[in-house]
JSON list of C-alpha atoms in Angstrom, two decimals:
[
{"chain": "A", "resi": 1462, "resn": "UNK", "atom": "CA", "xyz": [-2.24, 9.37, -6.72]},
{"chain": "A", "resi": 1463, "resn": "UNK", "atom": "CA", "xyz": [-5.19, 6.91, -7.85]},
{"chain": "A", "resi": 1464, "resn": "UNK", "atom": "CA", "xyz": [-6.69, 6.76, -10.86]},
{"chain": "A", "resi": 1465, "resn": "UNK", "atom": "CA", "xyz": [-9.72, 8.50, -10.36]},
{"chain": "A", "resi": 1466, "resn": "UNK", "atom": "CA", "xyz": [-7.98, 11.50, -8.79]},
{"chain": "A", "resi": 1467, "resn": "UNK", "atom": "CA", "xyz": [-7.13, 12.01, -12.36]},
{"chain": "A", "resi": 1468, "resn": "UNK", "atom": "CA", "xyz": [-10.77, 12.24, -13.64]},
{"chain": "A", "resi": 1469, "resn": "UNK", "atom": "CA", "xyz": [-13.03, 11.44, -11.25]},
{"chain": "A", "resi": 1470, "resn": "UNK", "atom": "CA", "xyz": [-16.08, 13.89, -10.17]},
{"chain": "A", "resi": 1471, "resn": "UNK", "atom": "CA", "xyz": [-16.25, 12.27, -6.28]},
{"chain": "A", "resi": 1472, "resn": "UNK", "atom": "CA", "xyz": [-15.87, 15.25, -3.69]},
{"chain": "A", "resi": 1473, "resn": "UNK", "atom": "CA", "xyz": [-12.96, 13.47, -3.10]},
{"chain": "A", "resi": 1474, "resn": "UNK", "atom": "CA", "xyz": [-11.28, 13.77, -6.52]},
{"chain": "A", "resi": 1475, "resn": "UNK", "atom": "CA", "xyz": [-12.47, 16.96, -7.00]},
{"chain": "A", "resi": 1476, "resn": "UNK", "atom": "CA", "xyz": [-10.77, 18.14, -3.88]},
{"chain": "A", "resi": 1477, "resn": "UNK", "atom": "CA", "xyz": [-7.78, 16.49, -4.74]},
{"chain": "A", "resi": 1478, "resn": "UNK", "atom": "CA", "xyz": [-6.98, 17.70, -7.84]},
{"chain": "A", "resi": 1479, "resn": "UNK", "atom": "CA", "xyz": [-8.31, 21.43, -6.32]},
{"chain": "A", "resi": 1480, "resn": "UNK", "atom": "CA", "xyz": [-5.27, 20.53, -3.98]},
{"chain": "A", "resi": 1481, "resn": "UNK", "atom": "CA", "xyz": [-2.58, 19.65, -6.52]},
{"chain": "A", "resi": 1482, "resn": "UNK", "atom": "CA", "xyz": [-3.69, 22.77, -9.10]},
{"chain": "A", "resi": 1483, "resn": "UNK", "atom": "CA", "xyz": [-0.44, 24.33, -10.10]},
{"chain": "A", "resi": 1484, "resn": "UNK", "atom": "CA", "xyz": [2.02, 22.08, -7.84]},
{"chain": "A", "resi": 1485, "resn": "UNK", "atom": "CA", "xyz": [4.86, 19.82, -8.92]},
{"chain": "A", "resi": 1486, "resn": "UNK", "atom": "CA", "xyz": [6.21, 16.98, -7.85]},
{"chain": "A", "resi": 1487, "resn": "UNK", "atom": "CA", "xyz": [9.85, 14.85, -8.71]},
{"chain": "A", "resi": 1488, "resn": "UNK", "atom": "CA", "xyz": [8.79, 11.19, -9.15]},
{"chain": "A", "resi": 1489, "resn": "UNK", "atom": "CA", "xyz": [4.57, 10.66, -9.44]},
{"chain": "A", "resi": 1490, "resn": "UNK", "atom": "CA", "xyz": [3.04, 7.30, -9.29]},
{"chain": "A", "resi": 1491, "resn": "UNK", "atom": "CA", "xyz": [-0.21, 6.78, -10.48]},
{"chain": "A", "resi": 1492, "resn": "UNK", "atom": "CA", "xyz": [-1.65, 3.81, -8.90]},
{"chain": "A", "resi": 1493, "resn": "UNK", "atom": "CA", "xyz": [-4.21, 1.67, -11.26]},
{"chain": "A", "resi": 1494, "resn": "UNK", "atom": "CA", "xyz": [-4.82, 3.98, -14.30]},
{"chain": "A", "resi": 1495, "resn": "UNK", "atom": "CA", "xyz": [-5.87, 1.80, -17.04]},
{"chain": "A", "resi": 1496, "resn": "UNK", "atom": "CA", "xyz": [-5.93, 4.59, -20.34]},
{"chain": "A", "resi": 1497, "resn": "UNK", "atom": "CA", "xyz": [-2.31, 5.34, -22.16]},
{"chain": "A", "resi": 1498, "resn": "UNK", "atom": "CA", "xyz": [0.28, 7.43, -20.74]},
{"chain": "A", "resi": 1499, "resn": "UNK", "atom": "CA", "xyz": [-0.56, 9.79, -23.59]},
{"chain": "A", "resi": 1500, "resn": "UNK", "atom": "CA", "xyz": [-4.28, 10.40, -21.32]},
{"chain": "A", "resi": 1501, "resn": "UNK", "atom": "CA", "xyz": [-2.45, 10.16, -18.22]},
{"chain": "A", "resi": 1502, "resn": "UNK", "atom": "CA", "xyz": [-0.64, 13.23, -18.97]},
{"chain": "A", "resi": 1503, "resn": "UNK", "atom": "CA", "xyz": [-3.93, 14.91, -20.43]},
{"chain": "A", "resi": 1504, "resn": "UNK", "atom": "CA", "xyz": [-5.43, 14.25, -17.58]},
{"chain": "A", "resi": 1505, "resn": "UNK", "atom": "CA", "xyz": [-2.58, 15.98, -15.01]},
{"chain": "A", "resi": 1506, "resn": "UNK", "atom": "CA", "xyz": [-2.42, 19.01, -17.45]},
{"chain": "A", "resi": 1507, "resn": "UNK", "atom": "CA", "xyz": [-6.26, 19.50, -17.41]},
{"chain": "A", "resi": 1508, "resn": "UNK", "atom": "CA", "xyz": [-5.98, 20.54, -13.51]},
{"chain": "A", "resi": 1509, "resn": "UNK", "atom": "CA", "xyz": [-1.73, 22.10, -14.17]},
{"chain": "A", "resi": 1510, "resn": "UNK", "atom": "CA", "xyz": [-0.12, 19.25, -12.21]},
{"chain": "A", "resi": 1511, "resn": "UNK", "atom": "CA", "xyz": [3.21, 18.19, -13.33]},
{"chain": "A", "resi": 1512, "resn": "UNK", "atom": "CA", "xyz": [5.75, 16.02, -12.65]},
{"chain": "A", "resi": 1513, "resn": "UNK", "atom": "CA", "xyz": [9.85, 15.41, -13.71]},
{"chain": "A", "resi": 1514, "resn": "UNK", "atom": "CA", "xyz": [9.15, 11.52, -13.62]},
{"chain": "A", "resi": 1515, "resn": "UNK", "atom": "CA", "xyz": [5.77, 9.34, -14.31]},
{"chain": "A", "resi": 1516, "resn": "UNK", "atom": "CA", "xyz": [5.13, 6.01, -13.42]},
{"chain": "A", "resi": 1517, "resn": "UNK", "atom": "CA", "xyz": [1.79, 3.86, -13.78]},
{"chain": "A", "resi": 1518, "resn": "UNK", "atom": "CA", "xyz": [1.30, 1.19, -10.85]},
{"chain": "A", "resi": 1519, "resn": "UNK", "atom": "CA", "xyz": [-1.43, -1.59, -12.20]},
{"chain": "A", "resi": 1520, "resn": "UNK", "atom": "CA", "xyz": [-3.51, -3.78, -9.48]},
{"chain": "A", "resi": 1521, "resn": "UNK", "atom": "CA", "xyz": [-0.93, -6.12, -9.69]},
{"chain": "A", "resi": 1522, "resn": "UNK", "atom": "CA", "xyz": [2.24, -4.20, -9.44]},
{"chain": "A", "resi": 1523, "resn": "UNK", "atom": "CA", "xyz": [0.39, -3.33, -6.17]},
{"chain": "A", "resi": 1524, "resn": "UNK", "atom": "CA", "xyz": [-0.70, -6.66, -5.32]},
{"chain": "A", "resi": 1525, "resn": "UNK", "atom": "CA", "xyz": [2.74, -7.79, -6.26]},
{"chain": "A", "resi": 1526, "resn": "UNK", "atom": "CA", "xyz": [4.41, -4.91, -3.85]},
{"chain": "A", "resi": 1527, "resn": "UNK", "atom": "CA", "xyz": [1.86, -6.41, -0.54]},
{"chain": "A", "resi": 1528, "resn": "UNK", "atom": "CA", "xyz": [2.90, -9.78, -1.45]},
{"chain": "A", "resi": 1529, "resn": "UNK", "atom": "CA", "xyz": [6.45, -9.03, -1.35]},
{"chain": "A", "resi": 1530, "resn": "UNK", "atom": "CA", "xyz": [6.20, -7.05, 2.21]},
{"chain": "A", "resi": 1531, "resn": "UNK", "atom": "CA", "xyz": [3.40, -8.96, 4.32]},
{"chain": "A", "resi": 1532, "resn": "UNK", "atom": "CA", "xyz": [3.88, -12.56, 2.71]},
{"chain": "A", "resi": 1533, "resn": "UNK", "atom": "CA", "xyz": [0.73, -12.99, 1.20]},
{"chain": "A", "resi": 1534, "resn": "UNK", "atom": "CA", "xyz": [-1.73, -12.31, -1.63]},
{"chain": "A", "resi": 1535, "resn": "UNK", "atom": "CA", "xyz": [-4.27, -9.33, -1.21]},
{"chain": "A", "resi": 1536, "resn": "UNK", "atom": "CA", "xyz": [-6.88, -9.21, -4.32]},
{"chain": "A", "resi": 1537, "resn": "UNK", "atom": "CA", "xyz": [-8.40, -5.97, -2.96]},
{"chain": "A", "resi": 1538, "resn": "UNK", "atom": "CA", "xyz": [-11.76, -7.52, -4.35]},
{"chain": "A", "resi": 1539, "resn": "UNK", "atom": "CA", "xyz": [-13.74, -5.11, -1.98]},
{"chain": "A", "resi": 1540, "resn": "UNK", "atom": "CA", "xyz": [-13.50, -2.07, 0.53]},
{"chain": "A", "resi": 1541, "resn": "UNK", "atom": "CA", "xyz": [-12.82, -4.50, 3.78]},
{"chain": "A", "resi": 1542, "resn": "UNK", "atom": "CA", "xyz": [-9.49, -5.62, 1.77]},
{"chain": "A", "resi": 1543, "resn": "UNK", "atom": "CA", "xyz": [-8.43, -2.40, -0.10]},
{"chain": "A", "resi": 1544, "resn": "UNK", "atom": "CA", "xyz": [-5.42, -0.43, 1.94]},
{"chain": "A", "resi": 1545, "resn": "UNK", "atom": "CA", "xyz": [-4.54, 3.19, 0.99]},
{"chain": "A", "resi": 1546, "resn": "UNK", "atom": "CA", "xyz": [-2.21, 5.20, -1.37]},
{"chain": "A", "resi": 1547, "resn": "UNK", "atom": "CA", "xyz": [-0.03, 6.09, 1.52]},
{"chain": "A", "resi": 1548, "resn": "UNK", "atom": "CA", "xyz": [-0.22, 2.46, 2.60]},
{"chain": "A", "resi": 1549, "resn": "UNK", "atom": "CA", "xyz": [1.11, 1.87, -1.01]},
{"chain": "A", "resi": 1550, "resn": "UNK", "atom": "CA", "xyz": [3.87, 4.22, -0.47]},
{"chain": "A", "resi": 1551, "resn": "UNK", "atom": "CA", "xyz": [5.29, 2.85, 2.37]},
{"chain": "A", "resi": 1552, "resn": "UNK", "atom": "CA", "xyz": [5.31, -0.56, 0.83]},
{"chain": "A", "resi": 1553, "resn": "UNK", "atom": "CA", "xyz": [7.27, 0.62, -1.62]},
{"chain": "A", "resi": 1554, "resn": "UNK", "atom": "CA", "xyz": [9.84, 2.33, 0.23]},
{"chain": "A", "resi": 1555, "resn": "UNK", "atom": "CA", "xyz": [9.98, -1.00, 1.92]},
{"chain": "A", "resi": 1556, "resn": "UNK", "atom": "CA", "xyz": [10.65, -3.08, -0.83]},
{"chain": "A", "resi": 1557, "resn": "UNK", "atom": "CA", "xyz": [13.05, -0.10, -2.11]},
{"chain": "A", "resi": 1558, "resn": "UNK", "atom": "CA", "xyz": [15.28, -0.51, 0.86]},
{"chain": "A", "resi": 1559, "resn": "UNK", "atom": "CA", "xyz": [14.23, 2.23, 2.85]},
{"chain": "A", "resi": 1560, "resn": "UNK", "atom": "CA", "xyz": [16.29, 2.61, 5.77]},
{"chain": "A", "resi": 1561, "resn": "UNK", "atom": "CA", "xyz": [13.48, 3.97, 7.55]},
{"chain": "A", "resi": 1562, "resn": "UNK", "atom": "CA", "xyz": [9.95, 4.62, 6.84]},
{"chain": "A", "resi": 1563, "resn": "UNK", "atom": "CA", "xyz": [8.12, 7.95, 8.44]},
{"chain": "A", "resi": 1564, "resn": "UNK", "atom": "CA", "xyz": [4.70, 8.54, 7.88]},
{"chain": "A", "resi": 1565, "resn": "UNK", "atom": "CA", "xyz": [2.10, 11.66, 8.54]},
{"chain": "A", "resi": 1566, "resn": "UNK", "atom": "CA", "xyz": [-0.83, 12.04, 6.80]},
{"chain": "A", "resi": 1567, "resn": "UNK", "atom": "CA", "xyz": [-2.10, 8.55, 7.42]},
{"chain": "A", "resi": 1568, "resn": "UNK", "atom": "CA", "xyz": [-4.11, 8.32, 10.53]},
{"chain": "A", "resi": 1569, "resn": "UNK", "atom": "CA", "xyz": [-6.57, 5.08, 10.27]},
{"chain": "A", "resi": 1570, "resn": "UNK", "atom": "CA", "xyz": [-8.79, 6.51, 12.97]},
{"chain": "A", "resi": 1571, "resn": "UNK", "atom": "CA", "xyz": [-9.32, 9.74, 11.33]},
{"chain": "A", "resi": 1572, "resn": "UNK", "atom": "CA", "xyz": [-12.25, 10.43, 9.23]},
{"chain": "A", "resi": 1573, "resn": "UNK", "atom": "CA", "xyz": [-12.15, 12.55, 6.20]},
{"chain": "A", "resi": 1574, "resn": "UNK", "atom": "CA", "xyz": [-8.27, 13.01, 4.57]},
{"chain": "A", "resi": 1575, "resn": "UNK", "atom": "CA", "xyz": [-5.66, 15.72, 5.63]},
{"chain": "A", "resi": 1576, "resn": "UNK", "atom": "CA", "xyz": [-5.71, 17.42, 2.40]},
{"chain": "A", "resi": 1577, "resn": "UNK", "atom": "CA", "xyz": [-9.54, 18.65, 3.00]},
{"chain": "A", "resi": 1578, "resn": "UNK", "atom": "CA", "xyz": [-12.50, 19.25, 4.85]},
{"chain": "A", "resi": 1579, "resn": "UNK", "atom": "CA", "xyz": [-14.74, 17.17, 3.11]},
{"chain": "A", "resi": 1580, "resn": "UNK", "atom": "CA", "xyz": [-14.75, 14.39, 6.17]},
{"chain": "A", "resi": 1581, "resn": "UNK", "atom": "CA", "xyz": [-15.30, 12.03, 3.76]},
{"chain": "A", "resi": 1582, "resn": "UNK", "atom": "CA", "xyz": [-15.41, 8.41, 5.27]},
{"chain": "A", "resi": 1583, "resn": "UNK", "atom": "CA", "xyz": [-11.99, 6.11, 4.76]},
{"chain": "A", "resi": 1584, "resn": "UNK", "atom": "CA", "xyz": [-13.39, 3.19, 3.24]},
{"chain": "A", "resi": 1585, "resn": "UNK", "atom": "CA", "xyz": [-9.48, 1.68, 4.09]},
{"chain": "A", "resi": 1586, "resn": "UNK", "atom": "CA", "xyz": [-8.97, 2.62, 8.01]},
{"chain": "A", "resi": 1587, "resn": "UNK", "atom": "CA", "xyz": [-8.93, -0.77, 9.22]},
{"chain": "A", "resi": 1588, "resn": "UNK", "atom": "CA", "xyz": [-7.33, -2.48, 6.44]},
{"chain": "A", "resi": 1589, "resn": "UNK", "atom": "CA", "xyz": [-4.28, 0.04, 6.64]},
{"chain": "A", "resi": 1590, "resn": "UNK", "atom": "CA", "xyz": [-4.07, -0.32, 10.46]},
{"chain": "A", "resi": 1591, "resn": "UNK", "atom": "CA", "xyz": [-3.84, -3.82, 10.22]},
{"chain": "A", "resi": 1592, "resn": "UNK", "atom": "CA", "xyz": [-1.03, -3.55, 8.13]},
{"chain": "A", "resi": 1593, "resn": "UNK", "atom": "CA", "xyz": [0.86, -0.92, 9.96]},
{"chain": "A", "resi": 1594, "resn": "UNK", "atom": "CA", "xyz": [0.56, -2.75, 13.10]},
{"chain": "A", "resi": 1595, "resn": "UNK", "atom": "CA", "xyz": [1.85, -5.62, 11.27]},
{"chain": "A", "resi": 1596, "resn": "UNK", "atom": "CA", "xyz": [4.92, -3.73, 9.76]},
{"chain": "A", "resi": 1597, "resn": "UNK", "atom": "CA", "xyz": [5.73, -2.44, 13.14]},
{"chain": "A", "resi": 1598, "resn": "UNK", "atom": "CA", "xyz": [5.34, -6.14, 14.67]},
{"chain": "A", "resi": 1599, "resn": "UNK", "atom": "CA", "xyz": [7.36, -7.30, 12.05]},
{"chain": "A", "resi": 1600, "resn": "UNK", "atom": "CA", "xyz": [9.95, -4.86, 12.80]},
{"chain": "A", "resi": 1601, "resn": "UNK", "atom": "CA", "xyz": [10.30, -2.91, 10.23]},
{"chain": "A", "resi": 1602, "resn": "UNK", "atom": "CA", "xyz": [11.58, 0.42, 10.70]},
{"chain": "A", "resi": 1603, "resn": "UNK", "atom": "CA", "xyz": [8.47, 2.44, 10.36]},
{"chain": "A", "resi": 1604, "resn": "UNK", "atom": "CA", "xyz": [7.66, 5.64, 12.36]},
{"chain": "A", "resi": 1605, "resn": "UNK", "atom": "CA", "xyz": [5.31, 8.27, 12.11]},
{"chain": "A", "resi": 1606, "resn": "UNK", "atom": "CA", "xyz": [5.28, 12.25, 12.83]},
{"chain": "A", "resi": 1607, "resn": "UNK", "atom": "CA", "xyz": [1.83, 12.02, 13.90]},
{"chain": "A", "resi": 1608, "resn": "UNK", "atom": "CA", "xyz": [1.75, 11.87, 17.77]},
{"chain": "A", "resi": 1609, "resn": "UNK", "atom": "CA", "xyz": [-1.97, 10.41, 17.79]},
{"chain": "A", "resi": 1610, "resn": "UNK", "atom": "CA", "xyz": [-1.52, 7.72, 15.04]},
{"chain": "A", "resi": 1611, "resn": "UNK", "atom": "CA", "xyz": [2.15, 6.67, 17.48]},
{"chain": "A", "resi": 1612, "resn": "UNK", "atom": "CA", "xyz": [-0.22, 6.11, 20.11]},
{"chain": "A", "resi": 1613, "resn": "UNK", "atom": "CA", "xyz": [-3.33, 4.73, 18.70]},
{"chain": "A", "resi": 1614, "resn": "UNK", "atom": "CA", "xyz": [-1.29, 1.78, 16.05]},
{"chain": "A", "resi": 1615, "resn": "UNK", "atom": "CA", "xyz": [1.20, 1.38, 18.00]},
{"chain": "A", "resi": 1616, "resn": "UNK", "atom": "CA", "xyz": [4.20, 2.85, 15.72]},
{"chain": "A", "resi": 1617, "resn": "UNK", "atom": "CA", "xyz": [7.39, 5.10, 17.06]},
{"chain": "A", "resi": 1618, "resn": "UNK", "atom": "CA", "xyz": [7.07, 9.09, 17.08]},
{"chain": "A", "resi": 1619, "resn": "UNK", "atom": "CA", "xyz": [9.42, 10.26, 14.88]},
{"chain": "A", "resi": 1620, "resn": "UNK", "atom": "CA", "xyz": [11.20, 12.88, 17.00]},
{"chain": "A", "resi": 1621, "resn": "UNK", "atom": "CA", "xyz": [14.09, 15.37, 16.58]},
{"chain": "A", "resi": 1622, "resn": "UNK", "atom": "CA", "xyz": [15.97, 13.41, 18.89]},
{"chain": "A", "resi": 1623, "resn": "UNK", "atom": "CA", "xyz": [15.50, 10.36, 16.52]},
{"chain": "A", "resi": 1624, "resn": "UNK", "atom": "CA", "xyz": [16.20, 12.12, 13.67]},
{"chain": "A", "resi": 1625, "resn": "UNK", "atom": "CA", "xyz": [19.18, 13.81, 14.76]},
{"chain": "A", "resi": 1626, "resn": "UNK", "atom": "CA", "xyz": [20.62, 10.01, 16.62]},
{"chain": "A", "resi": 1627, "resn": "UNK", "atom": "CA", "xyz": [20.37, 8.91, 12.89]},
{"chain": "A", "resi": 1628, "resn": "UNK", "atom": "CA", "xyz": [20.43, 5.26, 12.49]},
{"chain": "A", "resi": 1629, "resn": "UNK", "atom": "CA", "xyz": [21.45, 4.26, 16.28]},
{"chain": "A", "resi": 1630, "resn": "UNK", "atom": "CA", "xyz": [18.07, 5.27, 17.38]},
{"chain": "A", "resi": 1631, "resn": "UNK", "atom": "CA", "xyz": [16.02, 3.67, 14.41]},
{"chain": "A", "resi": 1632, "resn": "UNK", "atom": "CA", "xyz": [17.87, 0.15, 15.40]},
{"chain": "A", "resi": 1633, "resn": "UNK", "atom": "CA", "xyz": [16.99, 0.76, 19.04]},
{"chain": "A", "resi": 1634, "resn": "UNK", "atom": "CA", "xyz": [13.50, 1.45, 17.80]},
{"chain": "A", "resi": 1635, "resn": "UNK", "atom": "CA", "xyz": [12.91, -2.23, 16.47]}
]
């Protein structure tokens, strides 16, 4: 979640946190919130979203988590270079030594987000492309459940046949 999920009054935000009313989740990262933990959790309680484990992610505990996966620096000074939460995610389970990596919910040409109807315009679709194409070429074992994204970047369906071959068929994959 980003930091103006939190508070924010986009359409986006709003429909996030309209989303996330009265869920849960284990582990939540909050990417770039700059108040104290002590508003953080204000701010989750306001819309009765909870979590069993916080974490804050600043700018550069994001930068630093790009740098570490593609090799070089990304400031995210404006839209063309920001990449997306779910972008962020898989980074992370990158640098976390994720066996494998298997997306939905990220679809670069898409517009709008999964989570509403708003059709909002991704200010980050060809910024996270970009970088899962790159993952992929890199050979990282990333695959998505999204038979259109598979097609149009480029990344392996994740199947029941390659989830039930296990890790033969994510090292035939690469």
């Amino acid at each position: 979640m980003q930091f103006n999920q939190i508070e924010g009054q986009t359409v986006n935000a709003q429909q996030v946190r309209k989303v996330l009313r009265g869920r849960q989740t284990g582990l939540l990262y909050v990417v770039r919130w700059s108040k104290s933990l002590e508003q953080l959790r204000q701010g989750l309680a306001a819309f009765n979203y909870s979590c069993d484990e916080l974490r804050m992610l600043n700018r550069y505990g994001r930068m630093a988590l790009y740098e570490a996966v593609v090799g070089k620096l990304n400031l995210e000074i404006d839209d063309d270079m920001k990449f997306s939460n779910g972008i962020t995610a898989v980074l992370y389970a990158i640098t976390n030594g994720a066996q494998a990596v298997i997306i939905t919910g990220i679809n670069p040409s898409s517009s709008g987000h999964v989570y509403n109807d708003a059709n909002l315009k991704r200010l980050h679709a060809g910024t996270d492309r970009q970088i899962l194409e790159l993952l992929v070429e890199r050979g990282y074992r990333l695959f998505t459940a999204d038979a259109e994204v598979a097609k149009e970047c480029r990344i392996p369906l994740w199947t029941a046949e390659t989830a039930a071959a296990g890790h033969s068929a994510v090292d035939s994959a690469r």
